[in-house]
Short mmCIF file of C-alpha atoms and ligand atoms in Angstrom, two decimals:
data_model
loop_
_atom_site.label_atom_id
_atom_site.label_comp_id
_atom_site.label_asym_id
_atom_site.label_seq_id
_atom_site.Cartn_x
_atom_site.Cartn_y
_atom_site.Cartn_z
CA UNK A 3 81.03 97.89 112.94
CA UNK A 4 84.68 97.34 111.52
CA UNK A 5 87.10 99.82 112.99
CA UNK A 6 88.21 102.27 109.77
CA UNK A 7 92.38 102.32 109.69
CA UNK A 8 94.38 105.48 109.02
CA UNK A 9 96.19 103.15 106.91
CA UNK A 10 95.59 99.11 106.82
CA UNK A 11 99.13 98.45 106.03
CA UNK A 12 98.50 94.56 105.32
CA UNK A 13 95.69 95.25 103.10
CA UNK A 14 97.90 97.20 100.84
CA UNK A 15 100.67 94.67 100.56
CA UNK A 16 97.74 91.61 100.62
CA UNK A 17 97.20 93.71 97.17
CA UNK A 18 101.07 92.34 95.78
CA UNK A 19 101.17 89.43 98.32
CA UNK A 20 101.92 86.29 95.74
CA UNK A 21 104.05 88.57 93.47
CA UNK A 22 106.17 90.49 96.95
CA UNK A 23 106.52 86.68 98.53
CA UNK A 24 107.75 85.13 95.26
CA UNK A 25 110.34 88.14 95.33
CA UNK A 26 111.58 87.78 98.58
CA UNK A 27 112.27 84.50 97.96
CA UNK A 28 113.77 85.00 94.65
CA UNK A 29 116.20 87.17 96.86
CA UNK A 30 116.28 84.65 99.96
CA UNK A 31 117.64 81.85 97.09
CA UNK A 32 120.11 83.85 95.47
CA UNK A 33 122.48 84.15 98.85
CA UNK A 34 122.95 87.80 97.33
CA UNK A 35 121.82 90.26 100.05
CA UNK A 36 123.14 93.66 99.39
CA UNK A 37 124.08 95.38 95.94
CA UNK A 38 123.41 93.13 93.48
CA UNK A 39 120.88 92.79 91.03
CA UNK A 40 117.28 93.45 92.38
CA UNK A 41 118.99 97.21 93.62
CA UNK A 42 120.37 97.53 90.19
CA UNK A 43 117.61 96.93 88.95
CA UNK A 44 114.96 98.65 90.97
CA UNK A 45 117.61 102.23 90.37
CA UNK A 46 117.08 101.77 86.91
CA UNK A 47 113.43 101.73 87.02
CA UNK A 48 112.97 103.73 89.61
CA UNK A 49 115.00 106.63 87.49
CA UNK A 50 113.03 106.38 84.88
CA UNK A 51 109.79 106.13 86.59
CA UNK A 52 110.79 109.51 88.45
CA UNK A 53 112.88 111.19 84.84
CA UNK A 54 116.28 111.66 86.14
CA UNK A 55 119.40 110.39 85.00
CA UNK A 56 120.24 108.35 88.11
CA UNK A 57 118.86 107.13 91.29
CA UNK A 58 120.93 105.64 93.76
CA UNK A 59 119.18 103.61 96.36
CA UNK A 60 119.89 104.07 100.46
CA UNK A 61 118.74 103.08 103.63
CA UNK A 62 115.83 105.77 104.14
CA UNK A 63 114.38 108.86 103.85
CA UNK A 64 116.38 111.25 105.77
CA UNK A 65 119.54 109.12 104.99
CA UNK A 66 118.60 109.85 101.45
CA UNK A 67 118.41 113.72 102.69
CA UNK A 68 121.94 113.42 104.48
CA UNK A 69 123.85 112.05 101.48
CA UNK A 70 122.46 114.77 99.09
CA UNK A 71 123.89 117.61 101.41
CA UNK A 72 126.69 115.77 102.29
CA UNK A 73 127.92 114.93 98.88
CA UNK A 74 126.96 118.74 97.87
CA UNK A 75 129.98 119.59 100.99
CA UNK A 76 132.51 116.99 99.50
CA UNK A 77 131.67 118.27 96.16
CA UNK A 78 132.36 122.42 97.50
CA UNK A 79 129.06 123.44 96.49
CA UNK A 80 127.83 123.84 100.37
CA UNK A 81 130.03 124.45 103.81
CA UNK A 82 129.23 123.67 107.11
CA UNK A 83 127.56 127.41 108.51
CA UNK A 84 125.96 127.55 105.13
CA UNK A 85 122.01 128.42 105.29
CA UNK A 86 119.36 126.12 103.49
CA UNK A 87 115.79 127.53 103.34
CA UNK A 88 113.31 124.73 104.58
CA UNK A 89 109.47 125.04 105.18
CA UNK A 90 108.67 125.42 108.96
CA UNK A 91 105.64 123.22 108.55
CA UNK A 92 107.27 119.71 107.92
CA UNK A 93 108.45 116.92 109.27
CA UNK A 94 111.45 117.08 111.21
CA UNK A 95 113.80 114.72 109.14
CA UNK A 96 114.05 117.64 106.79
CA UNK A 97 115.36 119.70 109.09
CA UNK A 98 117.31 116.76 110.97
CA UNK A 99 119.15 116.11 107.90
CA UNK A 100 120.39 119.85 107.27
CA UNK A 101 121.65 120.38 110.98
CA UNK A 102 123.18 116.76 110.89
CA UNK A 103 125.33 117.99 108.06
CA UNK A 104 126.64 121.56 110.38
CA UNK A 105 124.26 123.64 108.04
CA UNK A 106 121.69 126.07 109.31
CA UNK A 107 118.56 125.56 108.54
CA UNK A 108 115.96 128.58 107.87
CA UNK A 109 113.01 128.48 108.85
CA UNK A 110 109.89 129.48 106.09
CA UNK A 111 106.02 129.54 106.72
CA UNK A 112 103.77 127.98 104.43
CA UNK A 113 100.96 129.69 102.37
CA UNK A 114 97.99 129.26 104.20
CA UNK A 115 96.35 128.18 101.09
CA UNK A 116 98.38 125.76 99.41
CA UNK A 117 100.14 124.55 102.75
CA UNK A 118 103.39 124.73 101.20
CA UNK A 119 106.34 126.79 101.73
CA UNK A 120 105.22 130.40 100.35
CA UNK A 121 107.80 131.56 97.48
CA UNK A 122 107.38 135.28 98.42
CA UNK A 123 108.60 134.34 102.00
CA UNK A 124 111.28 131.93 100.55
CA UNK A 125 112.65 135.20 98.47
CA UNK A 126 112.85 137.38 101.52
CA UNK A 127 114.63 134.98 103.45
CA UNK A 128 117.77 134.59 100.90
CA UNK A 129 120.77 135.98 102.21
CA UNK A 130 124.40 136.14 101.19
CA UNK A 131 124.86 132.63 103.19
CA UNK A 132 122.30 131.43 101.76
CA UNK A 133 123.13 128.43 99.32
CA UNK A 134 120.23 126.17 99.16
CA UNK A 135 116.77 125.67 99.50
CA UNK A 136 114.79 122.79 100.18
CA UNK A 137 111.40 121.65 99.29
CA UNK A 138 109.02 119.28 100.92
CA UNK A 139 106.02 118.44 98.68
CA UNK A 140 103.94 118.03 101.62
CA UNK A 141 100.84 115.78 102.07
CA UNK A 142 101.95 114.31 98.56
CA UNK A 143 100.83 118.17 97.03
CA UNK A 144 103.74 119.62 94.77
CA UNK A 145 105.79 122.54 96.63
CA UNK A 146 107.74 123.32 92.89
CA UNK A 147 106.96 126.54 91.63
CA UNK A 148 108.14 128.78 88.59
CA UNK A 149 109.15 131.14 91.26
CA UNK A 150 111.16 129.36 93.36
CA UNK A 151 112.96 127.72 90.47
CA UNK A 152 113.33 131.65 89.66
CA UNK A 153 114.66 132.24 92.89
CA UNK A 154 117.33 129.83 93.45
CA UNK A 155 118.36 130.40 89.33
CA UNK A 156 118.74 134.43 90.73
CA UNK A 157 120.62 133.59 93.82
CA UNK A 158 122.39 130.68 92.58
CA UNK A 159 121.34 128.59 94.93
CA UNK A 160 120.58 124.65 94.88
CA UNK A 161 117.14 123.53 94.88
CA UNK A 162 116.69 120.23 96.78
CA UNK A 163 113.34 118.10 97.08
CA UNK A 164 112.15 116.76 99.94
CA UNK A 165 110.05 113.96 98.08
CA UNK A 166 109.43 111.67 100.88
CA UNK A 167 105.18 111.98 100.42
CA UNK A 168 104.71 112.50 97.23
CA UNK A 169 106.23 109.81 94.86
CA UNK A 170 104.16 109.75 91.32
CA UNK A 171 103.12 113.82 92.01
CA UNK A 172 103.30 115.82 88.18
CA UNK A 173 103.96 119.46 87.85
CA UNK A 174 103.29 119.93 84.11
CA UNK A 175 104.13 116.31 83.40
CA UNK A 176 107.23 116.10 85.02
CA UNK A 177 107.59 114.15 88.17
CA UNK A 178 108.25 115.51 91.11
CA UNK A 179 111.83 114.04 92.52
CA UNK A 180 113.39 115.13 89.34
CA UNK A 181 112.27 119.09 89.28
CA UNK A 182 115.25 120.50 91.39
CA UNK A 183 119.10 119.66 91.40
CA UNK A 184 118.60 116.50 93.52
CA UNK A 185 115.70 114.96 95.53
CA UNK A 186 115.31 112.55 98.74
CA UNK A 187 112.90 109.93 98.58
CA UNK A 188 111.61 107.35 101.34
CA UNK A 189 110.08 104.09 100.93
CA UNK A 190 109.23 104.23 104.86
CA UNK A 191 105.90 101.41 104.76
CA UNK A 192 103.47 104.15 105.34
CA UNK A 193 104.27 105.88 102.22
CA UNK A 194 102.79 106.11 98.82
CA UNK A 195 105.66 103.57 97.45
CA UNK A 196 106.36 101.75 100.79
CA UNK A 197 109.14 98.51 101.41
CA UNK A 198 108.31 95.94 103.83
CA UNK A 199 110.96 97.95 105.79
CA UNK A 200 113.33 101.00 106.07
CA UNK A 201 114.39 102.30 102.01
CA UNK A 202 115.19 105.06 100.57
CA UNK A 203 116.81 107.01 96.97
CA UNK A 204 118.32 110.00 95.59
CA UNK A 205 117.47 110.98 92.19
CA UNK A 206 119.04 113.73 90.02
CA UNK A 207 120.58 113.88 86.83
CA UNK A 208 124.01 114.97 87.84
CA UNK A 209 126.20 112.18 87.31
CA UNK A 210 128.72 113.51 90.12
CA UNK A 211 126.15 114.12 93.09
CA UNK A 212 125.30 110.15 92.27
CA UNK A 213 128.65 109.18 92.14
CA UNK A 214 128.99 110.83 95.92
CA UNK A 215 126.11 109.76 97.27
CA UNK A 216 126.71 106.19 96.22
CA UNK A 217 130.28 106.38 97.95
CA UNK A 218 129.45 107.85 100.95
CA UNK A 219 126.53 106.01 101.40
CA UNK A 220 129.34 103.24 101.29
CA UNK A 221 131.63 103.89 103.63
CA UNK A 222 132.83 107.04 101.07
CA UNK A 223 134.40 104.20 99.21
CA UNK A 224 133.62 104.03 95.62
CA UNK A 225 136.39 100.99 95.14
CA UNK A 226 136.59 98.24 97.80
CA UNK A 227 138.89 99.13 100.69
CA UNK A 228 139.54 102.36 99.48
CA UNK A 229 138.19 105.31 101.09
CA UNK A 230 138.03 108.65 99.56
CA UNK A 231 135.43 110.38 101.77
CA UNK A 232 134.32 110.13 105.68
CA UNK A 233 131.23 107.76 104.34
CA UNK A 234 128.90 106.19 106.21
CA UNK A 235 126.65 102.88 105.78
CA UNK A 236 123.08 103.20 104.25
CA UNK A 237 122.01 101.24 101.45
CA UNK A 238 118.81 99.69 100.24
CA UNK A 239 119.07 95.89 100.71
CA UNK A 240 117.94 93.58 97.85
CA UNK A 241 115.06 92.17 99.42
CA UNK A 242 113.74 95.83 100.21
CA UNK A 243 114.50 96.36 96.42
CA UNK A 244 112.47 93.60 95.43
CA UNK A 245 109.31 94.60 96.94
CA UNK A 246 109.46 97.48 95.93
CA UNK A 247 110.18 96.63 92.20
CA UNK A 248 106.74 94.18 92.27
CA UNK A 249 104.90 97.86 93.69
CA UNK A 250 106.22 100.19 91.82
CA UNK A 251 104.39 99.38 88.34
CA UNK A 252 100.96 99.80 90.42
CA UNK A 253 101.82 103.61 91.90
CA UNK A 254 100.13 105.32 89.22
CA UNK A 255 96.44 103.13 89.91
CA UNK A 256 96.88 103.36 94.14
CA UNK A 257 97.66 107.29 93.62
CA UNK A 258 94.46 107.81 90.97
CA UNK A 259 91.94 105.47 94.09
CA UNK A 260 93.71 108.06 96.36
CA UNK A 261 92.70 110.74 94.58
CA UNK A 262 88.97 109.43 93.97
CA UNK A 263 88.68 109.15 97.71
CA UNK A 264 89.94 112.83 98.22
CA UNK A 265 87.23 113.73 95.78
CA UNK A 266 84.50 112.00 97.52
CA UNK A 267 86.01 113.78 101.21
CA UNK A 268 85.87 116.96 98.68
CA UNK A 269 82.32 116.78 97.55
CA UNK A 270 80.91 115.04 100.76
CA UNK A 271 82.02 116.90 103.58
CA UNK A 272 79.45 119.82 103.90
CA UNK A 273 79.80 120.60 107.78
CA UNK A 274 80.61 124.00 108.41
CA UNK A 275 83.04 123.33 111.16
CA UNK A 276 85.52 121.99 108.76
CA UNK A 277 87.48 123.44 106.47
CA UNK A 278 88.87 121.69 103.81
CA UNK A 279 92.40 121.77 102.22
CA UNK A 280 92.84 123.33 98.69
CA UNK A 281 90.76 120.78 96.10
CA UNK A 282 92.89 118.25 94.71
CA UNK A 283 94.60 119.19 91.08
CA UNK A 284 94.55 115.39 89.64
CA UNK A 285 97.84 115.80 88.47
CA UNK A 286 99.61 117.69 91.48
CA UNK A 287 98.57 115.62 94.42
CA UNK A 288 98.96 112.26 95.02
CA UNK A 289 96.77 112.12 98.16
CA UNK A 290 99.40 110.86 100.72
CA UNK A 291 97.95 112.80 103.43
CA UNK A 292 93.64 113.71 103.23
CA UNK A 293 94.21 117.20 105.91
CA UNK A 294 91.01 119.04 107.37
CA UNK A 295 91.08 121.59 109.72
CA UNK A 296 89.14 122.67 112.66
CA UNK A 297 88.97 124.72 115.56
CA UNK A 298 88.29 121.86 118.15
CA UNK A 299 90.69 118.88 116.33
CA UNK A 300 90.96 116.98 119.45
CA UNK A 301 87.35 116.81 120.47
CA UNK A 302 86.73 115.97 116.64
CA UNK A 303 89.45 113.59 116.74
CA UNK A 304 88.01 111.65 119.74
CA UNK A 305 84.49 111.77 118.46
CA UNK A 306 85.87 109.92 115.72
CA UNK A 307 87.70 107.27 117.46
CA UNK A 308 84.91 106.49 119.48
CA UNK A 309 83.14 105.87 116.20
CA UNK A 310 85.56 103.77 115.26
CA UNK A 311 87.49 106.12 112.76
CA UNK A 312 91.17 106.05 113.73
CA UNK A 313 92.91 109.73 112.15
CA UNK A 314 96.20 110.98 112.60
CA UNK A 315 97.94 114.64 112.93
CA UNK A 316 100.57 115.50 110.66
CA UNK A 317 102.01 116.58 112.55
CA UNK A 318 101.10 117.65 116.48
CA UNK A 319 104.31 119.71 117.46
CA UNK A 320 105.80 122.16 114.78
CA UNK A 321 109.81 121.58 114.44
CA UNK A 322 110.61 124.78 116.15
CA UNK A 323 108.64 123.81 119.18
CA UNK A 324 110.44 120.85 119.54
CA UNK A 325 112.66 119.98 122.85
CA UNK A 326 115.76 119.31 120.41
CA UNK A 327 115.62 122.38 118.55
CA UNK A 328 115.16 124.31 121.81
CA UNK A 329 116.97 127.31 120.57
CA UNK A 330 114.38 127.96 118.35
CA UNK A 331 111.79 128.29 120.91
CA UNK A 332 111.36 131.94 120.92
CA UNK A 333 110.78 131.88 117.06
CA UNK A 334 107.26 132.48 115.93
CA UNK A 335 105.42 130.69 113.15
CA UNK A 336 101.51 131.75 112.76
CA UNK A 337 100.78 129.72 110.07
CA UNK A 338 102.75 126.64 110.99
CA UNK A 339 101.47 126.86 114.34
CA UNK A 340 97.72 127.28 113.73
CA UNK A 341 98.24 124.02 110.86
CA UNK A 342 99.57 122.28 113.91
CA UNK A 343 97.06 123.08 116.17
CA UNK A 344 94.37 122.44 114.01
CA UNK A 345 95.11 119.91 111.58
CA UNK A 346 93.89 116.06 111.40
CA UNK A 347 94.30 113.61 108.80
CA UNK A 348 91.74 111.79 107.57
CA UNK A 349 91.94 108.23 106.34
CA UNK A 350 92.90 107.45 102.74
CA UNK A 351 94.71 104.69 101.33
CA UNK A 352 93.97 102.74 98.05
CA UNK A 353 92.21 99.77 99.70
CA UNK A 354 89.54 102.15 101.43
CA UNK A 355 86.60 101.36 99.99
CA UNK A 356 83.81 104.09 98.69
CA UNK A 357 81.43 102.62 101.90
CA UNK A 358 84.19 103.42 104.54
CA UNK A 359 85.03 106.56 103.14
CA UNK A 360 81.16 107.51 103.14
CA UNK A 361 81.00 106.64 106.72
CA UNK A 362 83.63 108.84 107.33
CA UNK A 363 81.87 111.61 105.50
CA UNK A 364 78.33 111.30 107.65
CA UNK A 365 80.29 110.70 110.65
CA UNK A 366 81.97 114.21 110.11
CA UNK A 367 78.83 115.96 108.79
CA UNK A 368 76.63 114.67 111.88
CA UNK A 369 79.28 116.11 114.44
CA UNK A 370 78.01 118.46 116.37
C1 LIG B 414 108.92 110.13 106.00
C2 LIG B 414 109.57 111.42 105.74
C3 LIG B 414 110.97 111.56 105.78
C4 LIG B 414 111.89 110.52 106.31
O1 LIG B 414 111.82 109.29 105.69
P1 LIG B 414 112.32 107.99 106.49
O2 LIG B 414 112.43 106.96 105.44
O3 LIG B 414 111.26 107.70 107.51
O4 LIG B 414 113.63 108.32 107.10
C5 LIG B 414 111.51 112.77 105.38
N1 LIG B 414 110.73 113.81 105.02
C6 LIG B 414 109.38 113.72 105.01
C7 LIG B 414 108.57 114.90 104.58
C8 LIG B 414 108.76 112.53 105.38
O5 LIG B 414 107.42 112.45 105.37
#
């Protein structure tokens, strides 16, 4: 029998392949590589696909991270020794992208429900260097709540989205990416909106945070050969831009198939060694990750494989139990642990089809 991707990355461009190659090449005859058009364009639907004022387009994900907190130093609104609350349980480009910019990152478990950073805990952790936190809506669920928005209001504190998993995710009809004062996005290939490449944006609908970001991502230079800021180079190259202008206009269909197949894992998996995540709220979770949860991952894992069912585990090592945070190593996480030790991702993507993701199902029901 056919081996079952994680992810069968061809199949899902196969999906665009006439309109992505006629793009490319649109790009490859126009001898304009960088800036031009296709990344005007693509910012200006991109903005309004997400509701902000402005997205600015960069090289990737935690470039897109980097520039927001960097631009929020040039701009005085953070210094270097300045805390940012970020949820323990994610991956480790949100955290690389605070310490990269001299800020200290603070560590926050998750709710063991939801999986995302627990507001209560977020509240505690505030103190008087605290000046931002950030948000990761992980597994492409939305981490936005009333009372976080409440909390950073209260404490005046920025409210930054990591929105790396989750592009097309609602709370109450807005999207998230344009919920807090300024969000990172990736377009890494694995994601829900994925280039052919490295790509990445900043939305928010402050027009001087986009100004910034756009200059530093440019060298800090927002005229040619004049530099204002210590910039540095990461931008979203037209053909990247292209691509991802032929996907974007199918998000909202590939998120909904996502979301079908999370409903099938939902209703199908009955064996009591698994525990399921949360069920998914059709507008709050855009299915980038499918977790379950059990006691013996690996040996589930490797049952699996040798059924031909390739999983992944998002993610294996926690970020404070990582050799280059080592100074974190005493720190203690329960919850972010126990996800890590027991957490595997299941395969979803929005050319599965309803056979292979019922395979999956009696595979997991019949293990033993
Ligand atoms: C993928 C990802 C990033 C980084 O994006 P890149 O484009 O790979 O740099 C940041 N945060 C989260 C939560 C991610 O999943």
């Amino acid at each position: 029998m056919e081996q079952i991707k994680f992810l069968d990355l061809q199949k899902i461009n196969a999906l665009h392949g006439p309109a992505i190659k006629a793009a490319t090449e649109r790009v490859v005859d126009s001898g304009w590589y960088l800036q031009g058009a296709e990344n005007k364009a693509f910012e200006a639907e991109y903005a309004d696909y997400i509701g902000t004022a402005h997205a600015v387009g960069c090289g990737n994900g935690l470039d897109a991270l980097r520039l927001i907190l960097r631009a929020y130093i040039e701009l005085g609104r953070l210094r270097p020794g300045d805390e940012v609350i970020v949820p323990a349980n994610t991956y480790i480009a949100s955290i690389l992208a605070i310490t990269d910019c001299g800020l200290v990152p603070v560590l926050v478990e998750p709710d063991q429900q939801t999986l995302q950073i627990d507001a209560q805990r977020v509240g505690e952790a505030v103190t008087p260097a605290t000046r931002a936190v950030m948000i990761v809506h992980l597994y492409g669920r939305c981490a936005y709540s009333e009372q976080i928005a409440e909390i950073c209001r209260r404490n005046d504190l920025l409210l930054i989205e990591d929105n790396a998993q989750a592009h097309g995710c609602l709370w109450h009809g807005r999207r998230t990416g344009s919920l807090g004062d300024a969000a990172g996005h990736s377009f890494y290939p694995g994601k829900n909106l994925g280039a052919l490449g490295d790509g990445g944006a900043v939305t928010t609908d402050d027009p001087e945070l986009a100004a910034m970001v756009r200059a530093l991502a440019n060298y800090g230079s927002a005229r040619k050969y004049v530099f204002d800021h210590v910039g540095f180079n990461s931008r979203l190259d037209e053909i990247q831009a292209a691509v991802l202008r032929v996907k974007l206009p199918f998000l909202d269909a590939e998120n909904r198939r996502r979301k079908e197949i999370a409903a099938l894992y939902e209703a199908g998996i009955t064996n009591p060694k698994i525990k399921l995540p949360l069920p998914v709220d059709s507008d709050s979770n855009v299915v980038h990750i499918f977790p379950v949860f059990a006691e013996e991952r690996d040996r589930l894992q490797k049952y699996l494989a040798d059924n031909g069912v390739q999983t992944l585990i998002h993610y294996p090592i926690p970020p404070h139990r990582q050799q280059c945070y080592r100074q974190w190593a005493a720190l203690r996480f329960p919850i972010t642990e126990q996800i890590h030790n027991q957490e595997l991702s299941l395969p979803v993507s929005p050319v599965m089809t309803t056979e292979e993701v019922q395979r999956v199902i009696n595979l997991i029901n019949s293990w033993t």
